[in-house]
Short mmCIF file of C-alpha atoms in Angstrom, two decimals:
data_model
loop_
_atom_site.label_atom_id
_atom_site.label_comp_id
_atom_site.label_asym_id
_atom_site.label_seq_id
_atom_site.Cartn_x
_atom_site.Cartn_y
_atom_site.Cartn_z
CA PRO P 1 -0.34 0.20 0.02
CA ASP P 2 1.08 3.63 -0.47
CA ARG P 3 2.90 4.97 2.98
CA GLY P 4 2.87 7.86 1.64
CA ASP P 5 6.62 10.25 1.19
CA ILE P 6 8.50 13.11 2.39
CA LEU P 7 10.01 15.84 -0.02
CA VAL P 8 11.82 18.18 1.63
CA GLU P 9 14.00 21.55 -0.02
CA LEU P 10 16.59 22.96 1.71
CA ILE P 11 16.90 26.74 0.86
CA ASP P 12 20.25 29.47 1.46
CA LEU P 13 18.46 32.08 2.50
CA GLN P 14 21.67 33.88 2.63
CA GLY P 15 21.63 33.32 -1.19
CA ARG P 16 18.77 35.79 -0.47
CA ILE P 17 18.82 39.99 -0.43
CA ASN P 18 17.69 40.72 3.32
CA LEU P 19 15.70 43.89 3.10
CA ASN P 20 16.03 44.43 6.63
CA ASN P 21 19.26 45.82 5.36
CA LEU P 22 18.10 48.18 4.42
CA MET P 23 18.82 50.02 7.45
CA GLN P 24 22.27 48.57 7.67
CA ASP P 25 25.42 50.95 7.04
CA ASP P 26 27.32 48.37 5.43
CA HIS P 27 24.66 46.58 3.79
CA ALA P 28 22.32 48.95 2.80
CA GLU P 29 23.06 49.26 -1.39
CA LEU P 30 21.98 46.01 -3.04
CA PRO P 31 18.07 45.87 -0.53
CA ARG P 32 18.26 50.30 -1.98
CA ARG P 33 19.18 49.09 -5.56
CA PHE P 34 17.09 46.48 -5.88
CA LEU P 35 13.65 48.07 -4.61
CA THR P 36 14.63 50.66 -7.60
CA GLU P 37 16.25 48.98 -10.34
CA VAL P 38 14.59 45.75 -10.37
CA MET P 39 10.73 46.01 -9.15
CA GLN P 40 11.82 50.09 -10.48
CA GLN P 41 9.32 51.25 -6.90
CA PRO P 42 12.25 53.47 -5.55
CA ALA P 43 9.43 54.93 -2.80
CA LEU P 44 9.76 52.02 -1.53
CA VAL P 45 13.08 52.71 -0.03
CA PRO P 46 12.02 54.94 2.73
CA GLN P 47 8.82 53.93 3.28
CA LEU P 48 10.35 50.61 4.63
CA ALA P 49 13.14 52.90 5.62
CA ASP P 50 10.78 54.19 8.01
CA TRP P 51 8.29 51.33 9.39
CA GLN P 52 11.74 50.02 10.61
CA ASP P 53 12.93 52.54 12.28
CA GLY P 54 11.73 53.56 16.28
CA ASP P 55 11.83 56.63 15.78
CA THR P 56 8.18 58.41 14.27
CA LEU P 57 10.17 60.91 12.22
CA THR P 58 8.99 60.80 8.62
CA ARG P 59 11.19 60.83 5.99
CA LEU P 60 10.79 63.01 2.80
CA GLY P 61 8.39 59.93 0.67
CA GLY P 62 7.74 57.46 4.35
CA GLY P 63 4.83 57.38 6.30
CA GLU P 64 4.91 57.07 9.89
CA ASP P 65 1.81 56.80 12.49
CA ASP P 66 0.19 59.68 10.80
CA ILE P 67 -0.25 58.82 7.32
CA TYR P 68 -1.01 55.40 8.26
CA LEU P 69 -3.63 56.46 10.85
CA ASN P 70 -5.83 58.12 8.30
CA GLN P 71 -5.87 55.02 6.03
CA LYS P 72 -9.85 53.63 5.73
CA THR P 73 -8.76 50.53 7.55
CA PRO P 74 -6.33 52.47 10.71
CA PHE P 75 -3.00 50.61 11.74
CA ARG P 76 0.83 51.42 12.85
CA THR P 77 3.71 51.47 11.72
CA ALA P 78 5.73 48.73 13.04
CA ASN P 79 9.00 50.18 14.38
CA ARG P 80 10.54 46.33 14.09
CA PRO P 81 12.74 44.99 10.95
CA LEU P 82 10.18 43.40 8.21
CA GLY P 83 8.84 39.78 9.34
CA HIS P 84 7.86 38.43 6.10
CA ILE P 85 8.30 39.79 1.65
CA SER P 86 4.19 39.76 1.95
CA GLU P 87 4.36 42.97 4.61
CA LEU P 88 5.66 45.17 0.64
CA ALA P 89 1.40 44.81 0.27
CA ILE P 90 1.02 47.21 2.45
CA PHE P 91 2.80 50.26 0.40
CA SER P 92 2.08 48.46 -3.33
CA GLN P 93 -0.78 46.62 -4.40
CA SER P 94 0.89 46.28 -7.14
CA THR P 95 2.00 43.11 -8.61
CA GLU P 96 5.95 43.70 -8.86
CA THR P 97 4.61 43.58 -4.71
CA ASP P 98 3.63 40.16 -4.60
CA GLY P 99 5.42 38.33 -2.22
CA ALA P 100 5.07 34.82 -3.42
CA ALA P 101 6.96 36.08 -6.74
CA LEU P 102 9.69 37.69 -5.41
CA SER P 103 10.44 35.01 -2.50
CA ARG P 104 13.24 33.83 -4.83
CA TRP P 105 15.41 36.48 -4.68
CA LEU P 106 13.87 38.33 -1.22
CA THR P 107 13.53 37.88 2.58
CA THR P 108 13.62 39.23 5.83
CA LEU P 109 16.14 38.07 8.07
CA ASP P 110 15.98 39.49 11.35
CA LYS P 111 19.63 40.54 11.41
CA ALA P 112 21.74 41.84 9.12
CA THR P 113 23.51 39.28 6.34
CA ALA P 114 25.78 38.89 3.90
CA LEU P 115 25.11 38.11 0.07
CA ASN P 116 26.22 34.90 -0.42
CA ILE P 117 27.61 34.74 -3.64
CA ASN P 118 28.40 31.09 -3.98
CA SER P 119 24.11 30.21 -3.81
CA MET P 120 22.69 34.24 -5.39
CA ALA P 121 20.89 34.39 -7.91
CA PRO P 122 23.06 34.93 -10.80
CA GLN P 123 20.29 37.45 -12.89
CA LEU P 124 21.66 40.04 -9.69
CA ALA P 125 24.45 39.83 -10.53
CA SER P 126 25.01 43.92 -11.68
CA LEU P 127 23.32 45.37 -8.51
CA ILE P 128 26.91 43.92 -7.16
CA ASP P 129 28.46 45.42 -9.44
CA PRO P 130 27.01 47.02 -13.39
CA GLY P 131 30.31 44.49 -14.91
CA LEU P 132 30.10 41.26 -13.37
CA SER P 133 29.46 39.10 -15.73
CA PRO P 134 25.60 36.73 -14.74
CA ALA P 135 26.34 34.19 -17.40
CA GLN P 136 29.93 33.67 -15.78
CA LEU P 137 28.67 34.19 -12.36
CA GLU P 138 26.66 30.94 -13.03
CA THR P 139 29.17 29.19 -14.03
CA LEU P 140 31.59 29.37 -11.86
CA GLN P 141 28.84 28.57 -9.14
CA ALA P 142 27.89 25.09 -11.30
CA GLY P 143 31.68 24.94 -10.43
CA THR P 144 33.64 25.23 -6.89
CA GLY P 145 32.41 28.97 -6.56
CA PHE P 146 34.53 29.94 -4.32
CA ASN P 147 35.82 29.58 -1.06
CA SER P 148 36.60 33.47 0.20
CA LEU P 149 35.81 36.51 -0.66
CA GLU P 150 39.96 36.91 -1.05
CA GLU P 151 39.90 34.14 -3.83
CA LEU P 152 36.84 36.53 -5.98
CA LEU P 153 38.47 39.66 -6.60
CA GLN P 154 41.18 37.72 -7.80
CA SER P 155 39.50 35.24 -10.28
CA ASP P 156 38.72 36.51 -13.86
CA LEU P 157 34.89 37.66 -12.78
CA ALA P 158 35.76 39.68 -10.77
CA ALA P 159 38.86 41.37 -12.81
CA GLY P 160 38.86 44.77 -14.65
CA LEU P 161 35.82 46.37 -11.34
CA ALA P 162 36.61 47.17 -7.96
CA LEU P 163 34.38 44.85 -6.59
CA ASN P 164 33.45 46.20 -2.53
CA THR P 165 33.02 43.14 -0.89
CA THR P 166 31.77 43.80 2.32
CA PRO P 167 28.13 42.99 1.55
CA LEU P 168 28.96 39.47 -0.01
CA THR P 169 29.68 37.39 1.19
CA VAL P 170 31.09 32.56 0.78
CA THR P 171 29.50 31.22 3.75
CA SER P 172 25.83 30.78 5.00
CA SER P 173 24.66 30.65 8.06
CA TYR P 174 20.55 31.55 8.05
CA PHE P 175 18.52 28.46 5.29
CA GLN P 176 15.10 27.03 5.15
CA ALA P 177 13.59 24.05 4.90
CA ASP P 178 10.50 23.31 2.57
CA VAL P 179 8.86 20.10 3.73
CA GLN P 180 5.58 18.42 1.65
CA ALA P 181 4.35 16.15 3.93
CA ARG P 182 1.97 13.38 1.38
CA PHE P 183 0.03 10.26 2.26
CA GLN P 184 -2.93 9.18 -0.54
CA ASP P 185 -5.11 12.21 -0.93
CA TRP P 186 -3.96 13.91 2.03
CA LEU P 187 -0.97 17.18 1.21
CA GLN P 188 0.52 19.79 3.87
CA PRO P 189 3.91 21.66 3.21
CA LEU P 190 5.64 22.96 6.12
CA ARG P 191 8.13 25.85 6.27
CA SER P 192 11.28 26.03 9.22
CA ARG P 193 13.54 28.90 8.93
CA PHE P 194 16.29 27.77 10.83
CA ILE P 195 19.97 29.42 11.64
CA LEU P 196 23.05 26.24 11.36
CA ASP P 197 26.10 27.47 13.49
CA SER P 198 29.24 26.58 12.33
CA VAL P 199 31.35 25.90 15.30
CA THR P 200 28.58 23.25 17.31
CA GLY P 201 26.71 22.44 14.10
CA GLU P 202 23.29 23.23 16.19
CA ILE P 203 20.21 24.14 14.67
CA HIS P 204 18.87 27.08 16.27
CA LEU P 205 14.83 27.52 14.65
CA LEU P 206 14.06 31.13 13.19
CA ASP P 207 10.65 30.23 12.53
CA ARG P 208 7.50 27.75 11.57
CA GLN P 209 4.39 27.98 8.79
CA LEU P 210 1.48 25.88 8.15
CA ILE P 211 1.37 26.90 4.35
CA ALA P 212 -2.13 25.97 2.40
CA PRO P 213 -1.59 22.57 0.07
#
């Protein structure tokens, strides 16, 4: 008899741009450029900054309680990091802010995280530097990748470029496990985000979400 099966997909969340980096000076450039150049919604930059900061001072083009409390359904600013990509819908109802579509590019992690050059989407290479070749990056990722940022800087990929490696890394600690459990006609997806301690090997759960089949 069919005893069902369990499918597991492991995703490197540091291969995605962390939107919460927008409030971190050393890591803010990549999310800012994604919002401006990829999504072509520069207005989201001050809106997200006001949403996350802890004050009530409105940035130019941003929004604090005085704006959101006057909505048809009033609410206050979160004054905390984003918890999920779907929160973008608060600021725009366009298809470009659909959380499901953006989740392959973006994530919302609780701390500042560097982007892993070995697992990032090659299509986003130009956000690091306009001269960075997506095709060449994809080829290197399919091979051995990079063991260090110094190795990246000395590679043909970075030849002639003044790469800023501050927002980059070659290792990851944040991951997501997408699990699908099936038994006959019953199906239950489960998503878990966790931190893997590279020193101790311990796993620390960040959050867990049951997803509608």
